[in-house]
Amino acid sequence: MAIAKNKVLLIIVGVLLLTNLGMLLLFVNMKPQGNRFVRDGKGRQGMMEILEKKAGFSKQQLNAYQQLRDQHWVKMKPLLADMRNAKDSFYRLLYVPDVPDSVLNNAAMIIGQKQQAIDLQTFHHFQQVRNLCDPAQRPGFDTLVHQVIYRMSAPFFRRDSMHRRINR
């Protein structure tokens, strides 16, 4: 009986050790990009390369895209900070005993409004970038944007597979 327990414990320790080593290797391979880490080290700069290769953007279009991107992030940073604060307020309600449903619903509605502002800003950004395309570039750009939006909708589940699809 004691030998069987020891074997189970050794197997569990072995699995945990392998998992920790895998996570360590993953984090060692990640490169800092702004205030986050990305596995490929490209981050936003990689999007310019993708637009050049997949949509056929010229240098002039890439310069215009970079200006639009910079303007977009000036607008997005406060929106994302507002969303972070709204979610923080929402989840702090976990510590309020017997929080009324009306308070929860109101906090959730605020999150929805913040998400709406983020999505509208993102939509307008993609619309502006699409307007940089000539008619021959639009199908490639449209495919690319569809893939980016798909990746944004569930980044933790689709990031690696989508990155491979975009970079084909």
PDB file of C-alpha atoms in Angstrom:
ATOM      1  CA  MET A   1       0.000   0.000   0.000  1.00  0.00           C
ATOM      2  CA  ALA A   2       2.759   2.470   0.976  1.00  0.00           C
ATOM      3  CA  ILE A   3       4.732   1.598  -2.170  1.00  0.00           C
ATOM      4  CA  ALA A   4       1.689   2.285  -4.370  1.00  0.00           C
ATOM      5  CA  LYS A   5       1.162   5.674  -2.681  1.00  0.00           C
ATOM      6  CA  ASN A   6       4.824   6.542  -3.239  1.00  0.00           C
ATOM      7  CA  LYS A   7       4.570   5.652  -6.933  1.00  0.00           C
ATOM      8  CA  VAL A   8       1.524   7.866  -7.341  1.00  0.00           C
ATOM      9  CA  LEU A   9       3.263  10.707  -5.543  1.00  0.00           C
ATOM     10  CA  LEU A  10       6.386  10.274  -7.695  1.00  0.00           C
ATOM     11  CA  ILE A  11       4.281  10.351 -10.858  1.00  0.00           C
ATOM     12  CA  ILE A  12       2.501  13.514  -9.681  1.00  0.00           C
ATOM     13  CA  VAL A  13       5.807  15.193  -8.795  1.00  0.00           C
ATOM     14  CA  GLY A  14       7.229  14.167 -12.189  1.00  0.00           C
ATOM     15  CA  VAL A  15       4.266  15.624 -14.071  1.00  0.00           C
ATOM     16  CA  LEU A  16       4.477  18.857 -12.071  1.00  0.00           C
ATOM     17  CA  LEU A  17       8.212  19.077 -12.704  1.00  0.00           C
ATOM     18  CA  LEU A  18       7.748  18.602 -16.458  1.00  0.00           C
ATOM     19  CA  THR A  19       4.952  21.175 -16.497  1.00  0.00           C
ATOM     20  CA  ASN A  20       7.097  23.706 -14.662  1.00  0.00           C
ATOM     21  CA  LEU A  21      10.008  23.114 -17.023  1.00  0.00           C
ATOM     22  CA  GLY A  22       7.692  23.589 -20.012  1.00  0.00           C
ATOM     23  CA  MET A  23       6.385  26.865 -18.612  1.00  0.00           C
ATOM     24  CA  LEU A  24       9.918  28.029 -17.871  1.00  0.00           C
ATOM     25  CA  LEU A  25      10.966  27.316 -21.465  1.00  0.00           C
ATOM     26  CA  LEU A  26       7.895  29.144 -22.747  1.00  0.00           C
ATOM     27  CA  PHE A  27       8.670  32.255 -20.711  1.00  0.00           C
ATOM     28  CA  VAL A  28      12.360  32.186 -21.610  1.00  0.00           C
ATOM     29  CA  ASN A  29      11.401  32.193 -25.325  1.00  0.00           C
ATOM     30  CA  MET A  30       9.037  35.161 -24.921  1.00  0.00           C
ATOM     31  CA  LYS A  31      10.292  38.613 -25.831  1.00  0.00           C
ATOM     32  CA  PRO A  32       9.182  41.816 -24.099  1.00  0.00           C
ATOM     33  CA  GLN A  33       6.959  44.009 -26.288  1.00  0.00           C
ATOM     34  CA  GLY A  34       5.810  47.188 -24.607  1.00  0.00           C
ATOM     35  CA  ASN A  35       4.056  46.230 -21.394  1.00  0.00           C
ATOM     36  CA  ARG A  36       3.349  42.662 -22.539  1.00  0.00           C
ATOM     37  CA  PHE A  37       5.245  39.648 -23.803  1.00  0.00           C
ATOM     38  CA  VAL A  38       4.874  38.073 -27.224  1.00  0.00           C
ATOM     39  CA  ARG A  39       6.276  34.783 -28.428  1.00  0.00           C
ATOM     40  CA  ASP A  40       7.351  35.918 -31.876  1.00  0.00           C
ATOM     41  CA  GLY A  41       8.941  39.199 -30.835  1.00  0.00           C
ATOM     42  CA  LYS A  42       7.084  41.059 -33.616  1.00  0.00           C
ATOM     43  CA  GLY A  43       4.121  42.643 -31.865  1.00  0.00           C
ATOM     44  CA  ARG A  44       2.647  45.621 -33.691  1.00  0.00           C
ATOM     45  CA  GLN A  45       5.650  45.959 -35.991  1.00  0.00           C
ATOM     46  CA  GLY A  46       4.788  42.511 -37.342  1.00  0.00           C
ATOM     47  CA  MET A  47       1.461  43.815 -38.613  1.00  0.00           C
ATOM     48  CA  MET A  48       3.274  46.182 -40.953  1.00  0.00           C
ATOM     49  CA  GLU A  49       5.232  43.263 -42.386  1.00  0.00           C
ATOM     50  CA  ILE A  50       2.027  41.272 -42.812  1.00  0.00           C
ATOM     51  CA  LEU A  51       0.300  44.197 -44.553  1.00  0.00           C
ATOM     52  CA  GLU A  52       3.269  44.500 -46.870  1.00  0.00           C
ATOM     53  CA  LYS A  53       3.430  40.784 -47.675  1.00  0.00           C
ATOM     54  CA  LYS A  54      -0.232  39.732 -47.585  1.00  0.00           C
ATOM     55  CA  ALA A  55      -2.047  42.863 -48.743  1.00  0.00           C
ATOM     56  CA  GLY A  56       0.758  44.284 -50.887  1.00  0.00           C
ATOM     57  CA  PHE A  57       1.025  47.638 -49.100  1.00  0.00           C
ATOM     58  CA  SER A  58       3.530  50.084 -50.576  1.00  0.00           C
ATOM     59  CA  LYS A  59       5.949  52.087 -48.437  1.00  0.00           C
ATOM     60  CA  GLN A  60       3.607  55.076 -48.676  1.00  0.00           C
ATOM     61  CA  GLN A  61       0.653  52.976 -47.524  1.00  0.00           C
ATOM     62  CA  LEU A  62       2.729  51.550 -44.669  1.00  0.00           C
ATOM     63  CA  ASN A  63       3.638  55.064 -43.534  1.00  0.00           C
ATOM     64  CA  ALA A  64      -0.031  56.069 -43.630  1.00  0.00           C
ATOM     65  CA  TYR A  65      -0.928  52.864 -41.742  1.00  0.00           C
ATOM     66  CA  GLN A  66       1.663  53.649 -39.077  1.00  0.00           C
ATOM     67  CA  GLN A  67       0.133  57.098 -38.547  1.00  0.00           C
ATOM     68  CA  LEU A  68      -3.356  55.592 -38.302  1.00  0.00           C
ATOM     69  CA  ARG A  69      -2.080  52.946 -35.906  1.00  0.00           C
ATOM     70  CA  ASP A  70      -0.461  55.556 -33.660  1.00  0.00           C
ATOM     71  CA  GLN A  71      -3.657  57.631 -33.633  1.00  0.00           C
ATOM     72  CA  HIS A  72      -5.690  54.500 -32.937  1.00  0.00           C
ATOM     73  CA  TRP A  73      -3.624  53.582 -29.880  1.00  0.00           C
ATOM     74  CA  VAL A  74      -3.808  57.125 -28.509  1.00  0.00           C
ATOM     75  CA  LYS A  75      -7.582  56.632 -28.510  1.00  0.00           C
ATOM     76  CA  MET A  76      -7.512  52.990 -27.381  1.00  0.00           C
ATOM     77  CA  LYS A  77      -5.297  53.324 -24.298  1.00  0.00           C
ATOM     78  CA  PRO A  78      -7.836  55.296 -22.253  1.00  0.00           C
ATOM     79  CA  LEU A  79     -10.661  53.051 -23.458  1.00  0.00           C
ATOM     80  CA  LEU A  80      -8.749  49.962 -22.354  1.00  0.00           C
ATOM     81  CA  ALA A  81      -7.930  51.603 -19.011  1.00  0.00           C
ATOM     82  CA  ASP A  82     -11.630  52.385 -18.539  1.00  0.00           C
ATOM     83  CA  MET A  83     -12.493  48.752 -19.308  1.00  0.00           C
ATOM     84  CA  ARG A  84      -9.891  47.512 -16.848  1.00  0.00           C
ATOM     85  CA  ASN A  85     -11.307  49.806 -14.153  1.00  0.00           C
ATOM     86  CA  ALA A  86     -14.897  48.791 -14.900  1.00  0.00           C
ATOM     87  CA  LYS A  87     -14.014  45.094 -14.633  1.00  0.00           C
ATOM     88  CA  ASP A  88     -12.038  45.720 -11.473  1.00  0.00           C
ATOM     89  CA  SER A  89     -15.063  47.454  -9.924  1.00  0.00           C
ATOM     90  CA  PHE A  90     -17.315  44.627 -11.076  1.00  0.00           C
ATOM     91  CA  TYR A  91     -15.179  41.872  -9.570  1.00  0.00           C
ATOM     92  CA  ARG A  92     -14.667  43.797  -6.346  1.00  0.00           C
ATOM     93  CA  LEU A  93     -18.367  43.175  -5.797  1.00  0.00           C
ATOM     94  CA  LEU A  94     -17.366  39.597  -4.949  1.00  0.00           C
ATOM     95  CA  TYR A  95     -16.379  40.937  -1.548  1.00  0.00           C
ATOM     96  CA  VAL A  96     -19.713  42.670  -0.909  1.00  0.00           C
ATOM     97  CA  PRO A  97     -22.019  40.395   1.037  1.00  0.00           C
ATOM     98  CA  ASP A  98     -25.487  40.021  -0.468  1.00  0.00           C
ATOM     99  CA  VAL A  99     -24.808  42.344  -3.387  1.00  0.00           C
ATOM    100  CA  PRO A 100     -28.127  43.202  -5.062  1.00  0.00           C
ATOM    101  CA  ASP A 101     -28.743  41.997  -8.605  1.00  0.00           C
ATOM    102  CA  SER A 102     -29.429  45.574  -9.678  1.00  0.00           C
ATOM    103  CA  VAL A 103     -25.894  46.579  -8.646  1.00  0.00           C
ATOM    104  CA  LEU A 104     -24.389  43.587 -10.493  1.00  0.00           C
ATOM    105  CA  ASN A 105     -26.455  44.314 -13.594  1.00  0.00           C
ATOM    106  CA  ASN A 106     -25.462  47.977 -13.539  1.00  0.00           C
ATOM    107  CA  ALA A 107     -21.765  47.108 -13.227  1.00  0.00           C
ATOM    108  CA  ALA A 108     -22.086  44.567 -16.061  1.00  0.00           C
ATOM    109  CA  MET A 109     -23.880  47.165 -18.197  1.00  0.00           C
ATOM    110  CA  ILE A 110     -20.988  49.584 -17.673  1.00  0.00           C
ATOM    111  CA  ILE A 111     -18.576  46.891 -18.884  1.00  0.00           C
ATOM    112  CA  GLY A 112     -20.781  46.414 -21.949  1.00  0.00           C
ATOM    113  CA  GLN A 113     -20.690  50.131 -22.695  1.00  0.00           C
ATOM    114  CA  LYS A 114     -16.902  50.196 -22.380  1.00  0.00           C
ATOM    115  CA  GLN A 115     -16.623  47.176 -24.683  1.00  0.00           C
ATOM    116  CA  GLN A 116     -18.912  48.879 -27.182  1.00  0.00           C
ATOM    117  CA  ALA A 117     -16.627  51.924 -27.258  1.00  0.00           C
ATOM    118  CA  ILE A 118     -13.587  49.681 -27.790  1.00  0.00           C
ATOM    119  CA  ASP A 119     -15.269  47.753 -30.595  1.00  0.00           C
ATOM    120  CA  LEU A 120     -16.472  50.907 -32.344  1.00  0.00           C
ATOM    121  CA  GLN A 121     -12.998  52.435 -32.195  1.00  0.00           C
ATOM    122  CA  THR A 122     -11.465  49.225 -33.541  1.00  0.00           C
ATOM    123  CA  PHE A 123     -14.059  49.053 -36.323  1.00  0.00           C
ATOM    124  CA  HIS A 124     -13.353  52.640 -37.381  1.00  0.00           C
ATOM    125  CA  HIS A 125      -9.618  51.945 -37.323  1.00  0.00           C
ATOM    126  CA  PHE A 126      -9.991  48.926 -39.606  1.00  0.00           C
ATOM    127  CA  GLN A 127     -12.287  50.978 -41.829  1.00  0.00           C
ATOM    128  CA  GLN A 128      -9.638  53.706 -42.147  1.00  0.00           C
ATOM    129  CA  VAL A 129      -6.894  51.174 -42.883  1.00  0.00           C
ATOM    130  CA  ARG A 130      -9.122  49.480 -45.481  1.00  0.00           C
ATOM    131  CA  ASN A 131      -9.534  52.865 -47.167  1.00  0.00           C
ATOM    132  CA  LEU A 132      -5.755  52.900 -47.714  1.00  0.00           C
ATOM    133  CA  CYS A 133      -6.110  49.841 -49.960  1.00  0.00           C
ATOM    134  CA  ASP A 134      -6.518  50.044 -53.689  1.00  0.00           C
ATOM    135  CA  PRO A 135      -9.241  47.791 -55.156  1.00  0.00           C
ATOM    136  CA  ALA A 136      -6.768  44.990 -55.930  1.00  0.00           C
ATOM    137  CA  GLN A 137      -5.502  44.940 -52.317  1.00  0.00           C
ATOM    138  CA  ARG A 138      -8.909  44.848 -50.643  1.00  0.00           C
ATOM    139  CA  PRO A 139      -9.554  41.083 -50.905  1.00  0.00           C
ATOM    140  CA  GLY A 140      -6.208  40.305 -49.265  1.00  0.00           C
ATOM    141  CA  PHE A 141      -6.779  42.936 -46.609  1.00  0.00           C
ATOM    142  CA  ASP A 142     -10.326  41.715 -45.948  1.00  0.00           C
ATOM    143  CA  THR A 143      -9.064  38.166 -45.402  1.00  0.00           C
ATOM    144  CA  LEU A 144      -6.349  39.450 -43.106  1.00  0.00           C
ATOM    145  CA  VAL A 145      -8.757  41.580 -41.053  1.00  0.00           C
ATOM    146  CA  HIS A 146     -11.147  38.649 -40.722  1.00  0.00           C
ATOM    147  CA  GLN A 147      -8.288  36.554 -39.316  1.00  0.00           C
ATOM    148  CA  VAL A 148      -7.200  39.323 -36.937  1.00  0.00           C
ATOM    149  CA  ILE A 149     -10.748  39.796 -35.639  1.00  0.00           C
ATOM    150  CA  TYR A 150     -11.108  36.040 -35.201  1.00  0.00           C
ATOM    151  CA  ARG A 151      -7.896  36.030 -33.182  1.00  0.00           C
ATOM    152  CA  MET A 152      -9.031  39.002 -31.079  1.00  0.00           C
ATOM    153  CA  SER A 153     -12.329  37.323 -30.224  1.00  0.00           C
ATOM    154  CA  ALA A 154     -10.628  34.547 -28.252  1.00  0.00           C
ATOM    155  CA  PRO A 155      -6.909  35.319 -28.049  1.00  0.00           C
ATOM    156  CA  PHE A 156      -5.989  32.628 -25.547  1.00  0.00           C
ATOM    157  CA  PHE A 157      -7.449  29.807 -27.615  1.00  0.00           C
ATOM    158  CA  ARG A 158      -6.605  30.926 -31.127  1.00  0.00           C
ATOM    159  CA  ARG A 159      -3.383  32.948 -30.928  1.00  0.00           C
ATOM    160  CA  ASP A 160      -0.926  30.272 -32.096  1.00  0.00           C
ATOM    161  CA  SER A 161      -3.091  28.762 -34.820  1.00  0.00           C
ATOM    162  CA  MET A 162      -4.109  32.182 -36.142  1.00  0.00           C
ATOM    163  CA  HIS A 163      -0.523  33.437 -36.122  1.00  0.00           C
ATOM    164  CA  ARG A 164       0.420  30.492 -38.318  1.00  0.00           C
ATOM    165  CA  ARG A 165      -2.512  31.231 -40.677  1.00  0.00           C
ATOM    166  CA  ILE A 166      -1.672  34.945 -40.989  1.00  0.00           C
ATOM    167  CA  ASN A 167       2.025  34.320 -41.604  1.00  0.00           C
ATOM    168  CA  ARG A 168       1.535  31.720 -44.340  1.00  0.00           C
TER     169      ARG A 168
END
